[in-house]
Amino acid sequence: MEDNSKASIVKKLQAVKQENGKSYSELAEETGLTNVYVAQLLKRQAQLKPQTAPKLRAALPELTDDLLEEMMRHPLRSYDPHLIQDPTVYRLNEAVMHFGESIKEIINEDFGDGMSYMLCHSIFTAYCLKRGY
């Protein structure tokens, strides 16, 4: 029986990326996506949209139909609780904790009460594009 757990799928996706030798930024440029979104796709933290699949397959021809189909399913967003111990992630978390209340208030003023995944993605994408990432 084949292991179709999230960890197994992510391992396969990361192997395809490694085999291809392209960075997330190179994949983003080829697909017209952001590097963070490409990373999220290959970590199964975001859902691949059908119209985006051909672009990703062109950039990563080693992606199988089964992997692409799996990437189009709704992801089970999760994280390793030990991830906070990584210095980069710890500092990002610290920045969110320090600026989070102000950022939330600005989001509420500009976009209303509540925040969706798309809003977070849009704000982060705008931030990255403004800085040339």
mmCIF file of C-alpha atoms in Angstrom:
data_model
loop_
_atom_site.group_PDB
_atom_site.id
_atom_site.type_symbol
_atom_site.label_atom_id
_atom_site.label_comp_id
_atom_site.label_asym_id
_atom_site.label_seq_id
_atom_site.Cartn_x
_atom_site.Cartn_y
_atom_site.Cartn_z
ATOM 1 C CA MET A 1 0.000 0.000 0.000
ATOM 2 C CA GLU A 2 1.380 3.374 -1.016
ATOM 3 C CA ASP A 3 1.912 6.028 1.659
ATOM 4 C CA ASN A 4 -0.203 9.073 0.743
ATOM 5 C CA SER A 5 0.315 10.966 3.978
ATOM 6 C CA LYS A 6 1.054 14.669 3.806
ATOM 7 C CA ALA A 7 4.653 14.015 4.865
ATOM 8 C CA SER A 8 5.088 11.459 2.083
ATOM 9 C CA ILE A 9 3.605 13.774 -0.571
ATOM 10 C CA VAL A 10 5.765 16.692 0.598
ATOM 11 C CA LYS A 11 8.844 14.469 0.487
ATOM 12 C CA LYS A 12 8.030 13.530 -3.130
ATOM 13 C CA LEU A 13 7.398 17.165 -4.099
ATOM 14 C CA GLN A 14 10.655 18.292 -2.498
ATOM 15 C CA ALA A 15 12.497 15.487 -4.334
ATOM 16 C CA VAL A 16 11.098 16.777 -7.653
ATOM 17 C CA LYS A 17 12.276 20.300 -6.809
ATOM 18 C CA GLN A 18 15.705 19.042 -5.738
ATOM 19 C CA GLU A 19 16.065 16.899 -8.859
ATOM 20 C CA ASN A 20 15.155 19.883 -11.015
ATOM 21 C CA GLY A 21 17.690 22.114 -9.264
ATOM 22 C CA LYS A 22 15.624 25.310 -9.445
ATOM 23 C CA SER A 23 15.138 27.703 -6.557
ATOM 24 C CA TYR A 24 11.697 28.849 -5.444
ATOM 25 C CA SER A 25 12.443 32.237 -6.998
ATOM 26 C CA GLU A 26 13.356 30.652 -10.335
ATOM 27 C CA LEU A 27 10.178 28.582 -10.272
ATOM 28 C CA ALA A 28 8.168 31.686 -9.400
ATOM 29 C CA GLU A 29 9.601 33.599 -12.332
ATOM 30 C CA GLU A 30 8.816 30.750 -14.729
ATOM 31 C CA THR A 31 5.249 30.312 -13.464
ATOM 32 C CA GLY A 32 4.289 33.931 -12.820
ATOM 33 C CA LEU A 33 3.623 33.097 -9.154
ATOM 34 C CA THR A 34 5.377 34.363 -6.047
ATOM 35 C CA ASN A 35 8.234 32.370 -4.567
ATOM 36 C CA VAL A 36 6.364 32.040 -1.275
ATOM 37 C CA TYR A 37 3.283 30.642 -3.025
ATOM 38 C CA VAL A 38 5.422 28.130 -4.946
ATOM 39 C CA ALA A 39 7.043 27.064 -1.670
ATOM 40 C CA GLN A 40 3.608 26.733 -0.057
ATOM 41 C CA LEU A 41 2.431 24.580 -2.971
ATOM 42 C CA LEU A 42 5.434 22.279 -2.696
ATOM 43 C CA LYS A 43 4.931 21.996 1.077
ATOM 44 C CA ARG A 44 1.176 21.243 0.590
ATOM 45 C CA GLN A 45 0.263 24.361 2.542
ATOM 46 C CA ALA A 46 -1.648 25.894 -0.398
ATOM 47 C CA GLN A 47 -3.995 24.531 -3.057
ATOM 48 C CA LEU A 48 -2.870 24.376 -6.687
ATOM 49 C CA LYS A 49 -5.526 25.855 -8.959
ATOM 50 C CA PRO A 50 -6.305 23.988 -12.207
ATOM 51 C CA GLN A 51 -5.323 26.960 -14.375
ATOM 52 C CA THR A 52 -1.914 27.110 -12.645
ATOM 53 C CA ALA A 53 -1.100 23.405 -12.991
ATOM 54 C CA PRO A 54 0.206 23.617 -16.600
ATOM 55 C CA LYS A 55 2.580 26.440 -15.632
ATOM 56 C CA LEU A 56 3.938 24.467 -12.688
ATOM 57 C CA ARG A 57 4.283 21.316 -14.793
ATOM 58 C CA ALA A 58 6.210 23.303 -17.446
ATOM 59 C CA ALA A 59 8.597 24.517 -14.737
ATOM 60 C CA LEU A 60 8.818 21.091 -13.059
ATOM 61 C CA PRO A 61 8.221 18.487 -15.804
ATOM 62 C CA GLU A 62 8.988 15.678 -13.350
ATOM 63 C CA LEU A 63 5.691 16.320 -11.518
ATOM 64 C CA THR A 64 3.472 13.297 -12.033
ATOM 65 C CA ASP A 65 -0.254 13.480 -12.699
ATOM 66 C CA ASP A 66 -0.827 11.937 -9.260
ATOM 67 C CA LEU A 67 1.236 14.656 -7.549
ATOM 68 C CA LEU A 68 -0.529 17.428 -9.463
ATOM 69 C CA GLU A 69 -3.898 15.919 -8.573
ATOM 70 C CA GLU A 70 -2.876 15.758 -4.913
ATOM 71 C CA MET A 71 -1.729 19.407 -5.034
ATOM 72 C CA MET A 72 -5.182 20.447 -6.310
ATOM 73 C CA ARG A 73 -6.894 18.987 -3.249
ATOM 74 C CA HIS A 74 -7.581 21.203 -0.275
ATOM 75 C CA PRO A 75 -4.439 21.200 1.838
ATOM 76 C CA LEU A 76 -4.295 20.238 5.470
ATOM 77 C CA ARG A 77 -2.460 23.281 6.764
ATOM 78 C CA SER A 78 -0.256 22.441 9.669
ATOM 79 C CA TYR A 79 3.210 23.050 10.976
ATOM 80 C CA ASP A 80 5.819 21.298 13.019
ATOM 81 C CA PRO A 81 5.628 22.758 16.543
ATOM 82 C CA HIS A 82 9.423 22.542 16.753
ATOM 83 C CA LEU A 83 9.676 24.940 13.794
ATOM 84 C CA ILE A 84 9.531 27.924 16.170
ATOM 85 C CA GLN A 85 12.990 26.910 17.392
ATOM 86 C CA ASP A 86 14.516 27.790 14.014
ATOM 87 C CA PRO A 87 16.115 31.249 14.431
ATOM 88 C CA THR A 88 14.560 32.686 11.253
ATOM 89 C CA VAL A 89 11.070 31.469 12.130
ATOM 90 C CA TYR A 90 11.496 32.634 15.718
ATOM 91 C CA ARG A 91 12.405 36.162 14.542
ATOM 92 C CA LEU A 92 9.484 36.245 12.083
ATOM 93 C CA ASN A 93 7.147 35.186 14.876
ATOM 94 C CA GLU A 94 8.663 37.843 17.124
ATOM 95 C CA ALA A 95 8.038 40.497 14.440
ATOM 96 C CA VAL A 96 4.407 39.417 14.071
ATOM 97 C CA MET A 97 3.934 39.451 17.830
ATOM 98 C CA HIS A 98 5.506 42.902 18.089
ATOM 99 C CA PHE A 99 3.679 44.506 15.142
ATOM 100 C CA GLY A 100 0.623 42.215 15.010
ATOM 101 C CA GLU A 101 -1.814 44.423 16.883
ATOM 102 C CA SER A 102 -1.037 47.447 14.722
ATOM 103 C CA ILE A 103 -1.107 45.420 11.505
ATOM 104 C CA LYS A 104 -4.480 43.941 12.500
ATOM 105 C CA GLU A 105 -5.901 47.393 13.190
ATOM 106 C CA ILE A 106 -4.733 48.687 9.794
ATOM 107 C CA ILE A 107 -6.205 45.614 8.065
ATOM 108 C CA ASN A 108 -9.509 46.199 9.863
ATOM 109 C CA GLU A 109 -9.514 49.874 8.801
ATOM 110 C CA ASP A 110 -8.635 49.115 5.173
ATOM 111 C CA PHE A 111 -10.497 45.835 4.618
ATOM 112 C CA GLY A 112 -13.090 45.494 7.366
ATOM 113 C CA ASP A 113 -13.372 43.205 10.324
ATOM 114 C CA GLY A 114 -11.852 39.795 9.782
ATOM 115 C CA MET A 115 -9.047 38.403 7.725
ATOM 116 C CA SER A 116 -9.011 35.655 5.164
ATOM 117 C CA TYR A 117 -6.150 33.600 3.812
ATOM 118 C CA MET A 118 -6.355 35.500 0.520
ATOM 119 C CA LEU A 119 -5.994 38.830 2.304
ATOM 120 C CA CYS A 120 -2.873 37.622 4.120
ATOM 121 C CA HIS A 121 -1.492 36.249 0.867
ATOM 122 C CA SER A 122 -2.233 39.524 -0.955
ATOM 123 C CA ILE A 123 -0.591 41.662 1.714
ATOM 124 C CA PHE A 124 2.471 39.427 1.870
ATOM 125 C CA THR A 125 2.716 39.312 -1.941
ATOM 126 C CA ALA A 126 2.466 43.103 -2.164
ATOM 127 C CA TYR A 127 5.171 43.429 0.487
ATOM 128 C CA CYS A 128 7.474 41.053 -1.390
ATOM 129 C CA LEU A 129 6.850 42.671 -4.776
ATOM 130 C CA LYS A 130 7.486 46.136 -3.376
ATOM 131 C CA ARG A 131 10.878 44.960 -2.132
ATOM 132 C CA GLY A 132 11.772 43.046 -5.280
ATOM 133 C CA TYR A 133 11.613 39.529 -3.790
#
